[in-house]
Coordinates of C-alpha atoms in Angstrom, one line a residue:
Chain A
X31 CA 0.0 0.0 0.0
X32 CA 1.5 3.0 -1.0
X33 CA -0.4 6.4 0.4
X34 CA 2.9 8.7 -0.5
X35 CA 4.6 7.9 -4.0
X36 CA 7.3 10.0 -6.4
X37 CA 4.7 12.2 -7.2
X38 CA 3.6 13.6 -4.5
X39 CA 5.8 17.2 -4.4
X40 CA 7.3 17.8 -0.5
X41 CA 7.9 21.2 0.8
X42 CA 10.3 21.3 3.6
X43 CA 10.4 24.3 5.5
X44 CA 13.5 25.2 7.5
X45 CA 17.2 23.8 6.3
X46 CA 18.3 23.8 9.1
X47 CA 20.3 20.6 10.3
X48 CA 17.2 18.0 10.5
X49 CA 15.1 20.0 7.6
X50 CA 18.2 19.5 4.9
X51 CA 19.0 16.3 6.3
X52 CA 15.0 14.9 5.2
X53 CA 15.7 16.8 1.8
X54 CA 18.7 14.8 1.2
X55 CA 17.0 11.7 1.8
X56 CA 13.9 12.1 0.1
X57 CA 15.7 13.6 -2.9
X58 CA 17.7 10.5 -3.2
X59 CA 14.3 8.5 -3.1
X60 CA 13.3 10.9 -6.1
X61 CA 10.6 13.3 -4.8
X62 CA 10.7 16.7 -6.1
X63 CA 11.6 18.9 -3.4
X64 CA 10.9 22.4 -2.9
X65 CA 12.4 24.6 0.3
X66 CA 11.6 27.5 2.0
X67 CA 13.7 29.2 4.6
X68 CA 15.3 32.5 5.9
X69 CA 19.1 32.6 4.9
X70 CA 19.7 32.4 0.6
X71 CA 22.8 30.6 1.6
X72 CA 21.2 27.5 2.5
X73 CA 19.4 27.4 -0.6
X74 CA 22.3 28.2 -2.8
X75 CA 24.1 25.4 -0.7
X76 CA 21.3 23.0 -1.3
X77 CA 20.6 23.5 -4.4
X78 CA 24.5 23.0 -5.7
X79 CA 24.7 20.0 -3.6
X80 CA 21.4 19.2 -6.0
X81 CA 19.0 18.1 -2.6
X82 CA 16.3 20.6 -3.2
X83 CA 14.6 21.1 -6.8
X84 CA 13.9 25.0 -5.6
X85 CA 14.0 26.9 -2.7
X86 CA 12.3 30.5 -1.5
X87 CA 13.2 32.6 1.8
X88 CA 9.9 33.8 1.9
X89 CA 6.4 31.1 1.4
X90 CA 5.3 33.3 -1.4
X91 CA 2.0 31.1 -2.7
X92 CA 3.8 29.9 -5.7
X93 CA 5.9 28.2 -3.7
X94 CA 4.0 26.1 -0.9
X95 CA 0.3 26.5 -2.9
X96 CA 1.3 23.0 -4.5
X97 CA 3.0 21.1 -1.9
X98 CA 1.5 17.2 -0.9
X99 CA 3.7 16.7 2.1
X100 CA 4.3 19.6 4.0
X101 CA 7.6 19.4 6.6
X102 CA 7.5 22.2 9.2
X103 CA 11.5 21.7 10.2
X104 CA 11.6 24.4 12.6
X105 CA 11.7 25.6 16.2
X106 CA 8.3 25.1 18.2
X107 CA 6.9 28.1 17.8
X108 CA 7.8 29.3 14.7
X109 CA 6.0 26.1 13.5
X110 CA 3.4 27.4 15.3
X111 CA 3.3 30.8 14.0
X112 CA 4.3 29.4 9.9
X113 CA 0.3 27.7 10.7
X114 CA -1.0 30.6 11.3
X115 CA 0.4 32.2 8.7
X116 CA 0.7 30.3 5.6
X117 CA -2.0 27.8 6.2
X118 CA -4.5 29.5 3.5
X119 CA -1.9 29.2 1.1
X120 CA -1.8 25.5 1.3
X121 CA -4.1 22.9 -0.9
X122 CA -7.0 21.6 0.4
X123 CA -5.8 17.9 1.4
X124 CA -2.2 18.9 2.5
X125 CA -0.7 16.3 4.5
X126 CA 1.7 18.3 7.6
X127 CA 4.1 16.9 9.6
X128 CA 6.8 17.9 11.7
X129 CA 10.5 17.4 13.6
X130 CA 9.7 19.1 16.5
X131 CA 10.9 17.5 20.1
X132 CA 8.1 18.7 22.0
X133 CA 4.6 18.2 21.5
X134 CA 2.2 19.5 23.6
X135 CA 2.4 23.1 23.1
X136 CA 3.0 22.9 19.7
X137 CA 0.4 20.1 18.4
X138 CA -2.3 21.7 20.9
X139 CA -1.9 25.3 19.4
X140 CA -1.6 23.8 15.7
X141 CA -4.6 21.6 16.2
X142 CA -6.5 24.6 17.4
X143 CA -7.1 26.5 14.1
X144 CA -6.0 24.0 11.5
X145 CA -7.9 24.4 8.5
X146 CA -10.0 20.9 8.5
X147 CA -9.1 20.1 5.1
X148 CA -5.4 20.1 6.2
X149 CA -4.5 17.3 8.3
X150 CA -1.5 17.7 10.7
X151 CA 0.2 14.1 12.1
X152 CA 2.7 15.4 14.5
X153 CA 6.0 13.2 14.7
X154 CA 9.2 13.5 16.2
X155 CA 12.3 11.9 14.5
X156 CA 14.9 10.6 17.4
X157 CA 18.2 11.5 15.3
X158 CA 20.2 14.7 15.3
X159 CA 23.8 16.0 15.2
X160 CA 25.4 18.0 17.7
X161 CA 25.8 21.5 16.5
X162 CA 23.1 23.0 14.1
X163 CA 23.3 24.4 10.6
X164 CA 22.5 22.9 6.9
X165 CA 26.2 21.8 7.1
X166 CA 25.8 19.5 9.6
X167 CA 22.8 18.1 7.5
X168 CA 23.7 13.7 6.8
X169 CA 20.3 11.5 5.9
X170 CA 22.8 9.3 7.5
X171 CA 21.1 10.2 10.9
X172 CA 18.4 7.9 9.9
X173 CA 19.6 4.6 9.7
X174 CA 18.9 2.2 12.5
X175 CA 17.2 5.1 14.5
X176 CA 14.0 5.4 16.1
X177 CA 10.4 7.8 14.6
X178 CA 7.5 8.4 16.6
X179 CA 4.4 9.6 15.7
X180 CA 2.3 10.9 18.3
X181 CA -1.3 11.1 16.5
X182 CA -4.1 13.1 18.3
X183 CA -8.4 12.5 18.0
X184 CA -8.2 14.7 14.6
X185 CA -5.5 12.4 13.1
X186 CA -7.3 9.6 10.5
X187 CA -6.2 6.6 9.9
X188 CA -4.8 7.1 6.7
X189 CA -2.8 10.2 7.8
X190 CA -1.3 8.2 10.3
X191 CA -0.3 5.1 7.7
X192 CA 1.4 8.0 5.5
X193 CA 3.2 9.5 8.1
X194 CA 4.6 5.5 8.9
X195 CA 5.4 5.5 5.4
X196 CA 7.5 9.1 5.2
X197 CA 9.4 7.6 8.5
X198 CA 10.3 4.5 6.5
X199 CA 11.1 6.0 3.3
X200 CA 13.1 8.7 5.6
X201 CA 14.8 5.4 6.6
X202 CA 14.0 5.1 10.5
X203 CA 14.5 1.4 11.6
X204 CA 11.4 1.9 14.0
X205 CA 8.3 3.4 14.0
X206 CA 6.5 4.1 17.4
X207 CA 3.2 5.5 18.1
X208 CA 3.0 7.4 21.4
X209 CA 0.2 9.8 22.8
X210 CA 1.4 13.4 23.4
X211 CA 1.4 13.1 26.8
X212 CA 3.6 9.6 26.7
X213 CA 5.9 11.6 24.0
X214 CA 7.0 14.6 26.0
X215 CA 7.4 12.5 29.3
X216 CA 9.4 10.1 27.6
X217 CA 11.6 12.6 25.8
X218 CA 12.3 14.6 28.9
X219 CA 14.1 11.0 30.1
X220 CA 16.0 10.5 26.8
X221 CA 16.6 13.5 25.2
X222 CA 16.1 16.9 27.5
X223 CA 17.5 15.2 31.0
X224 CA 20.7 13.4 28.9
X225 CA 21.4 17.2 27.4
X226 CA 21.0 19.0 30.5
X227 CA 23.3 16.6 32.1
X228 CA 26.2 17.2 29.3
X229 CA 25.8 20.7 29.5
X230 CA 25.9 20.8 33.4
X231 CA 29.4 18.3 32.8
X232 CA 31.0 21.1 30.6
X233 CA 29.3 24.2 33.1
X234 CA 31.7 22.9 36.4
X235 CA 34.1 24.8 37.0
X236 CA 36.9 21.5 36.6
X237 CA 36.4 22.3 32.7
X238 CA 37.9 25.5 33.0
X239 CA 40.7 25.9 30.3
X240 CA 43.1 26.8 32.5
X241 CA 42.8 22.6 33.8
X242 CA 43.8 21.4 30.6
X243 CA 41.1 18.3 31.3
X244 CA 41.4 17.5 27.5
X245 CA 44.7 16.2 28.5
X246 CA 43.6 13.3 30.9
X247 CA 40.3 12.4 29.1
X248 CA 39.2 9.1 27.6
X249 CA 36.1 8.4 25.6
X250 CA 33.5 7.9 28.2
X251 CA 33.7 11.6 29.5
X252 CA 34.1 12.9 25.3
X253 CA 30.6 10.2 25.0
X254 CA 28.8 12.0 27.5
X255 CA 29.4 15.8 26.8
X256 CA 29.0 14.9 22.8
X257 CA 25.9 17.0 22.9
X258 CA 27.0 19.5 25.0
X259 CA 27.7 21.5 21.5
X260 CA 24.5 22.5 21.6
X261 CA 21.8 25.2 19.6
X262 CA 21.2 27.3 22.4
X263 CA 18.1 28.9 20.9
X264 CA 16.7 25.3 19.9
X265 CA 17.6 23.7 23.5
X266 CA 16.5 27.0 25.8
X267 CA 13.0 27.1 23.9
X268 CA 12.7 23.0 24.4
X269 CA 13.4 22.8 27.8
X270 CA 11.4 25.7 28.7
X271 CA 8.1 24.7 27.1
X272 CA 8.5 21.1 28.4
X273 CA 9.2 22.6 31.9
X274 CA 7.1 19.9 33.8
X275 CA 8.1 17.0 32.7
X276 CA 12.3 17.8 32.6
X277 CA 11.6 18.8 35.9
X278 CA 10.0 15.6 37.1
X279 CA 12.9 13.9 35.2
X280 CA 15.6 15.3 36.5
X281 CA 14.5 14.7 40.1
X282 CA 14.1 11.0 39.1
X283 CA 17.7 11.1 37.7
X284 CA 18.8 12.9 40.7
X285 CA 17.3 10.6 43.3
X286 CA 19.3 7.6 41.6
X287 CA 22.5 9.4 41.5
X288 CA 22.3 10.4 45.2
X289 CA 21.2 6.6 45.6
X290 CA 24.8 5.5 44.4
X291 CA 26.4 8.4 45.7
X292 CA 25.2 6.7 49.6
X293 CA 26.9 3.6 48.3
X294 CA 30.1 5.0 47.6
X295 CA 29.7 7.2 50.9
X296 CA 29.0 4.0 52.7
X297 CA 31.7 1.3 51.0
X298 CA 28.7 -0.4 50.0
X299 CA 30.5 -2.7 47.2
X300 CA 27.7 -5.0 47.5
X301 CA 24.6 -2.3 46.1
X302 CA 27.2 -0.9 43.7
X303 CA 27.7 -4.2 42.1
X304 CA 24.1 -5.0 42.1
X305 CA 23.7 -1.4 40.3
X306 CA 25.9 -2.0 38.2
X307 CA 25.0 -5.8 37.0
X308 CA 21.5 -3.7 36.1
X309 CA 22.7 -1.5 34.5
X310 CA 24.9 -3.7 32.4
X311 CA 21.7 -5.8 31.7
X312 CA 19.6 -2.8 31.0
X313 CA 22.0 -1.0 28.5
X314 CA 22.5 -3.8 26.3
X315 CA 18.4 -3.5 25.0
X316 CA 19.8 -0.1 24.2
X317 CA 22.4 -0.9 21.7
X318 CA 21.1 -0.1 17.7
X319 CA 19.8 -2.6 15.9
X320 CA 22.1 -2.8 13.0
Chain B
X149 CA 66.9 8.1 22.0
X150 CA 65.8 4.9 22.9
X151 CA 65.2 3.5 26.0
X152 CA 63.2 0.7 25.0
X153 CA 63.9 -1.8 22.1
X154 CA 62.6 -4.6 20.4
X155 CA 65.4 -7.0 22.6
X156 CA 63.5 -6.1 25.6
X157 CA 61.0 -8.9 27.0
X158 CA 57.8 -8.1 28.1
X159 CA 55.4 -9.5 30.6
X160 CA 52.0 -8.5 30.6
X161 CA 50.5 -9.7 34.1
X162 CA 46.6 -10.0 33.4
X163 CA 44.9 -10.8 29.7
X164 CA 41.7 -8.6 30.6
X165 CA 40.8 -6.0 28.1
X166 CA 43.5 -3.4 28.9
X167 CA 46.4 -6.3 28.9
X168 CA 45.3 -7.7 25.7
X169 CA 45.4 -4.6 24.0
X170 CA 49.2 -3.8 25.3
X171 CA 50.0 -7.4 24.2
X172 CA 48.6 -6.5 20.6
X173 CA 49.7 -3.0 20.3
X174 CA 53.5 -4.3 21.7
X175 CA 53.7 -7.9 19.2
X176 CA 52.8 -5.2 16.3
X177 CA 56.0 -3.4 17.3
X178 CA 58.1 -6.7 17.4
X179 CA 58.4 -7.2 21.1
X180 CA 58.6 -10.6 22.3
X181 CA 55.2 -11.1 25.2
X182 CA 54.9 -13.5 27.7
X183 CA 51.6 -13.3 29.4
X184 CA 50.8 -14.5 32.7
X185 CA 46.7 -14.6 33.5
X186 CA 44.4 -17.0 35.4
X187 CA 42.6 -18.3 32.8
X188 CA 44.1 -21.0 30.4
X189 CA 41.6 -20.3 27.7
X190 CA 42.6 -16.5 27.4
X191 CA 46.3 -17.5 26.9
X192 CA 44.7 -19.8 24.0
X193 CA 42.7 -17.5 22.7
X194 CA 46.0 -14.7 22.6
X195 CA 48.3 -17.6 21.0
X196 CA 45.7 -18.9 18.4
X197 CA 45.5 -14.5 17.9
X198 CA 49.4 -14.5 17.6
X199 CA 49.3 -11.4 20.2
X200 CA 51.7 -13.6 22.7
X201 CA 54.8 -15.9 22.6
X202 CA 54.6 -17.6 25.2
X203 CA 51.4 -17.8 28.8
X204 CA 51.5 -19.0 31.8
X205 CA 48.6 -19.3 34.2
X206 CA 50.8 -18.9 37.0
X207 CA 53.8 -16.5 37.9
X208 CA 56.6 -19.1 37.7
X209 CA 60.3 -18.0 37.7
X210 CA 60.8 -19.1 34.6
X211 CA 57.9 -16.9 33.1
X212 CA 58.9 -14.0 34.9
X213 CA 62.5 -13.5 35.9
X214 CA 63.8 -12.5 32.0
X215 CA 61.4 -9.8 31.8
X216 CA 62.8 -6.2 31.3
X217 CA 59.3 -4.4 31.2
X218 CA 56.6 -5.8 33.4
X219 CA 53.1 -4.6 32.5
X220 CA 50.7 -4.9 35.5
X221 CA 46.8 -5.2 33.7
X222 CA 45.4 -6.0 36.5
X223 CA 42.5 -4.3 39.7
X224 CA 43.9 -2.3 41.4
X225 CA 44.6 -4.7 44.6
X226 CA 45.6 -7.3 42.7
X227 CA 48.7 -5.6 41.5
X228 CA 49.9 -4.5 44.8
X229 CA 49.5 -8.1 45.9
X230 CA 51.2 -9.2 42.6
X231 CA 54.2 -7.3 43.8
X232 CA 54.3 -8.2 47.1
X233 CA 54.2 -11.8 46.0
X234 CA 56.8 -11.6 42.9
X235 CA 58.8 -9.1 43.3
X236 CA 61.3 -11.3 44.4
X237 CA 61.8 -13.0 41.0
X238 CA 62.0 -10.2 38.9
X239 CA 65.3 -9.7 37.4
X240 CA 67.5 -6.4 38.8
X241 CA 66.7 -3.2 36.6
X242 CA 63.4 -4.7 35.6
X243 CA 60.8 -1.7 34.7
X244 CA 57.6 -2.1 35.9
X245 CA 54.1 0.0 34.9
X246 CA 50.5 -0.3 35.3
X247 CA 47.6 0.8 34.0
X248 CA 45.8 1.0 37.6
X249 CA 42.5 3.9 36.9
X250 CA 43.6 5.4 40.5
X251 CA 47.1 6.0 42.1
X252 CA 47.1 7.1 45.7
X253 CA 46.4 4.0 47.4
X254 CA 48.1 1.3 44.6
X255 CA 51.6 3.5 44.2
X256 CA 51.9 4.4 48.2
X257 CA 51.2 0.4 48.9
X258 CA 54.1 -0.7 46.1
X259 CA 56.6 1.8 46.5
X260 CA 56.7 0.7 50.5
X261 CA 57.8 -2.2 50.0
X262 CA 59.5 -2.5 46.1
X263 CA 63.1 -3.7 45.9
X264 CA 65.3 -0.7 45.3
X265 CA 66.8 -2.7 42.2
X266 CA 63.4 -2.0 40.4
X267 CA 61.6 0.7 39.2
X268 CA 57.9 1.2 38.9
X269 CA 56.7 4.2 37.0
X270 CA 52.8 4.4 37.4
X271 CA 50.7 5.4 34.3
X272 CA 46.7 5.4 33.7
X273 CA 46.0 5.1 29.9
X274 CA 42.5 7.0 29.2
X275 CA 41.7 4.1 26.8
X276 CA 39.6 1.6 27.2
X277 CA 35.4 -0.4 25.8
X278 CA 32.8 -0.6 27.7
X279 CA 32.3 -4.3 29.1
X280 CA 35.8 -6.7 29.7
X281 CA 37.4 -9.3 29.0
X282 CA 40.0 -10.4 26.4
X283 CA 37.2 -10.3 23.2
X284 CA 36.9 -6.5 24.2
X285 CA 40.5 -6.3 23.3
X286 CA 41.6 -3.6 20.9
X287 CA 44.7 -1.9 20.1
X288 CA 43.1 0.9 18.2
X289 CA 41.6 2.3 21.3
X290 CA 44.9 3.9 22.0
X291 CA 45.2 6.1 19.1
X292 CA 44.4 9.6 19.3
X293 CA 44.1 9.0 22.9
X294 CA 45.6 10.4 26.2
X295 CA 48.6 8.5 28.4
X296 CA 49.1 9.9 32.1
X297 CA 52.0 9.2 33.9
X298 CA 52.0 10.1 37.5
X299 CA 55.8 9.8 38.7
X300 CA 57.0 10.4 42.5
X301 CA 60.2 11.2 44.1
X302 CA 61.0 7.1 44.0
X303 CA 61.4 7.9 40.1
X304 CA 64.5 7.8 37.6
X305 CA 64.2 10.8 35.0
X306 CA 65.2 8.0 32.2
X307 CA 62.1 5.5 34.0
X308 CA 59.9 8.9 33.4
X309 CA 60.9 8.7 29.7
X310 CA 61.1 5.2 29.5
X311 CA 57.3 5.2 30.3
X312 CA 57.1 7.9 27.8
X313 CA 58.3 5.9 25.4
X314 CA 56.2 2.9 25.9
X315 CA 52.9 5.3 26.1
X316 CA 54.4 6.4 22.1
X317 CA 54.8 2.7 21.4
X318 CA 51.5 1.6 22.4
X319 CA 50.1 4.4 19.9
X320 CA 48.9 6.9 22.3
X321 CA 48.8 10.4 20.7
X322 CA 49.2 13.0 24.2
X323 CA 51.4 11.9 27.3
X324 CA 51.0 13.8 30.2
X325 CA 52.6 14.0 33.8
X326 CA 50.6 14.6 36.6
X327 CA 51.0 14.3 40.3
X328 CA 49.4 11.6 41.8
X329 CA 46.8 13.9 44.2
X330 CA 46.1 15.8 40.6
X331 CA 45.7 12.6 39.0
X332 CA 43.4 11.1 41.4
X333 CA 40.9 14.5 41.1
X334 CA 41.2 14.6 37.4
X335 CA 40.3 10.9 37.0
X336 CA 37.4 11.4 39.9
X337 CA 36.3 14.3 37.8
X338 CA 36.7 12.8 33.5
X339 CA 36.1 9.2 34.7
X340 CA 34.7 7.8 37.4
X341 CA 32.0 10.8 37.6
X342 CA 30.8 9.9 33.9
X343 CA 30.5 6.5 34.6
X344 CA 28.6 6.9 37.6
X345 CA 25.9 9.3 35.9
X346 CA 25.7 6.3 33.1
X347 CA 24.9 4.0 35.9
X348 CA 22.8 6.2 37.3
X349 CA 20.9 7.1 34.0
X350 CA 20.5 3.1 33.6
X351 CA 19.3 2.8 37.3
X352 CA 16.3 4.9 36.9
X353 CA 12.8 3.6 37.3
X354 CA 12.5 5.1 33.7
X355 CA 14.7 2.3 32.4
X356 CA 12.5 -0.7 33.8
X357 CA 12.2 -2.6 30.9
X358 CA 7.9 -2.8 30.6
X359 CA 8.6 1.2 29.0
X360 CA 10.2 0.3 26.2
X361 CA 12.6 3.3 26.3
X362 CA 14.5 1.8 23.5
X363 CA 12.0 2.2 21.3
X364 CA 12.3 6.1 21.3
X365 CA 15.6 7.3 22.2
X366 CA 18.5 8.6 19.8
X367 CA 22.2 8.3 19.7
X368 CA 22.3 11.3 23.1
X369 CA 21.2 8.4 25.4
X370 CA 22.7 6.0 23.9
X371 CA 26.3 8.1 23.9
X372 CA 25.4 8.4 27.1
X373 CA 24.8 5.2 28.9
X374 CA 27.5 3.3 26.8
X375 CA 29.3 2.9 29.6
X376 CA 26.8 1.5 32.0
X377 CA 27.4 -1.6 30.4
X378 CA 30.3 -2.1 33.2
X379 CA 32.8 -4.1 34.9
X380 CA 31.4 -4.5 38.6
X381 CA 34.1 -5.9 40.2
X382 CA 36.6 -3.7 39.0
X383 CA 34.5 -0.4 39.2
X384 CA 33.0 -0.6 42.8
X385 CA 36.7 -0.9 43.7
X386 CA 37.7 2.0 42.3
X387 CA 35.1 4.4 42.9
X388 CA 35.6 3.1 46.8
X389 CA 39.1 3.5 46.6
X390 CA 38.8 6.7 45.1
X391 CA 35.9 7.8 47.4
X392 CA 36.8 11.3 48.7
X393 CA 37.8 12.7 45.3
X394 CA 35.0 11.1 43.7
X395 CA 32.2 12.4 45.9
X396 CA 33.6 15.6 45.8
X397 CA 33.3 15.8 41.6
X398 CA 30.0 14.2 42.8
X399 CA 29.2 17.4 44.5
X400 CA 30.3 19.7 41.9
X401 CA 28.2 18.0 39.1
X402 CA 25.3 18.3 41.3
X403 CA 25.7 21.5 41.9
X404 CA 26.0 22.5 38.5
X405 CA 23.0 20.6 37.7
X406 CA 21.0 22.0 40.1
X407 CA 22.0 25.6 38.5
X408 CA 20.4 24.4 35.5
X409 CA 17.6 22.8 37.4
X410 CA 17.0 26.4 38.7
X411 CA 16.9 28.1 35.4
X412 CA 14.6 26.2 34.0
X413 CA 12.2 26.0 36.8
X414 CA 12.2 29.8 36.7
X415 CA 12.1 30.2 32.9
X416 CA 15.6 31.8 32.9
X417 CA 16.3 31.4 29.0
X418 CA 18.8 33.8 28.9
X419 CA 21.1 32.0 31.5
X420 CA 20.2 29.1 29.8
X421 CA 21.3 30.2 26.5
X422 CA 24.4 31.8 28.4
X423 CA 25.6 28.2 29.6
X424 CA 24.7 25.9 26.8
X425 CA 27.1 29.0 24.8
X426 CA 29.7 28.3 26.9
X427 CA 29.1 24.6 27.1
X428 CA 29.4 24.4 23.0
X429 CA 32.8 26.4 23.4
X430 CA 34.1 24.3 26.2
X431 CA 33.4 20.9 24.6
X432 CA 35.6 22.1 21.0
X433 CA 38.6 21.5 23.2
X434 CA 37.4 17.8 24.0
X435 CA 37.3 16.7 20.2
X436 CA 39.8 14.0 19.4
X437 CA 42.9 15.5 17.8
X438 CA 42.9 13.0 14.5

């Protein structure tokens, strides 16, 4: 069954690092592509590296008015606000999705004044790069990686099997369905709390430069602070708008770390082994799936 | 200048997955490697490999006494009881390292009692894979990576460059000196801390495997919590032998997370922005130097 096929033109909007990297792999699965966003750059970039068909810094009608698949690959709110503004530009029968890590806020306010010949299947594709920017674009990302779709009461059926089939054609390995609620809990754990923690790694004061603790590292500490090259005005705006639920995570993660930091208080080898044997067991349903 | 040459035997005490790699960065350079290690199927397993000449599952003279450079791969305990147990058939002149992951307690407890014919120069190479064993072996893990040597007063300048020179052989791209107090801190601080907020991560209710969590994280959490996947025995003795540098990076961690804990709870994007801006600069210095 094929709901999404080579004709159906895509408009991504945003090229930034995840928006150029969907361009690349859709282009290389032949779709014609066309691309708005703000810096002319990025389109003559994409366009010589021959990912986009055409590209627009401003969604002048010509440009989105015959789009199938629409891509909002932007920041929360400015998805938000590209709704509000560009919707009546769009054909009737649109299908929307979008990259963005949080959901609440953003499918909530979408859902809100949606034209209802539009329909909107909000996803959230687990695969990034540190830093930000078309030039860290790589369909690459994809492979073996996770794609959750997080449909809502207005979602059909059929929007929700096409928005399976963009995250297999994309090339995730696994396709999820989470409610929104699930989704933003469940990200606060595996995305927000894991940044936070990297970024509060490279914020003590033992990183100063004057230390030289690039010296005496080993992998495991350059693993864990990967991500701590981070887009600030992405990450602030994330972690912000899913305040509640970081929060609540963060306390969990706290509570476990001052858990094993009793143990090593306390010479308790026996607990720290048993945590450890755990954790052992419990990382390994982690590992990719290659 | 070279200290060390191909004429020079080496013993490697312990085929684990630090001693394994020596033995097959070291037979790649032409040295001649006996091995002594409990387990008769590892010295198998590293003659059927070609990475050693010749194993012995127990320290006789005649395995040990030729040696000119004596490799101790072994916990941190066991080497000071190797020494105390051996020493006395180690030939006069012999050099002796380690690759012990903390100093204070292992170098005080072998310099009290080491023949003055020998010389032990300590070192920690910041190399390593998560899980152990002789399969996890892997002489690549060395290259582009950081060698610490922590020499005291008991030391010979040409030991000192004589470990140098062995850290160059192995492959390792920096070698550093540090004092054995600063070594201790440092390795609380880029090691031991890391591993225990992987363990941590791992030990969360979050985890339990009736969430699926695997189903929706990305490469963050999994760059993460690679190193949960841990060696129980070896790590509860080091982070308890290590215990008051380590809960003091414990501390600082905390309290750099719990500055970001504030900022979000109080919507603070600026300082957010502020410290994932310096966070980003910090981490350039981490990258590997290939």
């Amino acid at each position: 069954m094929n709901l999404i096929n080579k004709n159906n033109k895509v408009l991504i909007v945003g090229l930034g690092m995840l928006g150029a990297s969907y361009a690349k792999a859709l282009k290389k699965n032949g779709f014609y592509i066309t691309a708005v966003t703000l810096d002319p750059d990025d389109i003559d970039y994409a366009l010589e590296k021959g990912f986009i068909d055409r590209g627009y810094t401003m969604p002048l009608p010509e440009a989105i008015s015959d789009a199938d698949i629409v891509i909002l690959a932007l920041y929360p709110k400015v998805a938000i606000e590209w709704i509000v503004k560009n919707q009546d530009n769009l054909k009737s029968g649109a299908f929307i999705t979008d990259v963005t890590g949080i959901k609440e806020t953003v499918v909530k306010s979408i859902n809100k004044i949606l034209r209802p010949d539009l329909e909107f299947v909000p996803a959230h594709p687990m695969a990034g790069k540190e830093g930000k920017g078309i030039v860290q674009s790589d369909d690459e990302i994809f492979k073996y990686a996770n794609y959750i779709i997080t449909p809502t009461a207005k979602n059909t059926e059929e929007g929700i099997k096409k928005c399976e089939e963009l995250g297999k054609i994309l090339g995730f390995a696994n396709i999820s369905r989470l409610s929104i609620a699930e989704h933003d809990k469940v990200i606060a754990f595996v995305s927000q709390l894991t940044h936070c923690i990297a970024i509060a790694l490279m914020g003590c004061d033992t990183c100063k430069s004057k230390n030289n603790m690039e010296n005496y590292t080993g992998d495991s500490f350059r693993d864990l602070t990967r991500i701590a090259k981070i887009n600030d005005s992405l990450w602030s705006e994330l972690f912000s708008m899913n305040k509640k639920a970081l929060l609540e995570q963060m306390d969990v993660f706290e509570e476990s770390f001052n858990e094993l930091r009793k143990m090593i208080e306390n010479d308790d080898i026996d607990s720290m082994r048993k945590l450890m044997k755990k954790s052992t067991k419990r990382r390994t349903r982690f590992d990719k799936k290659q």
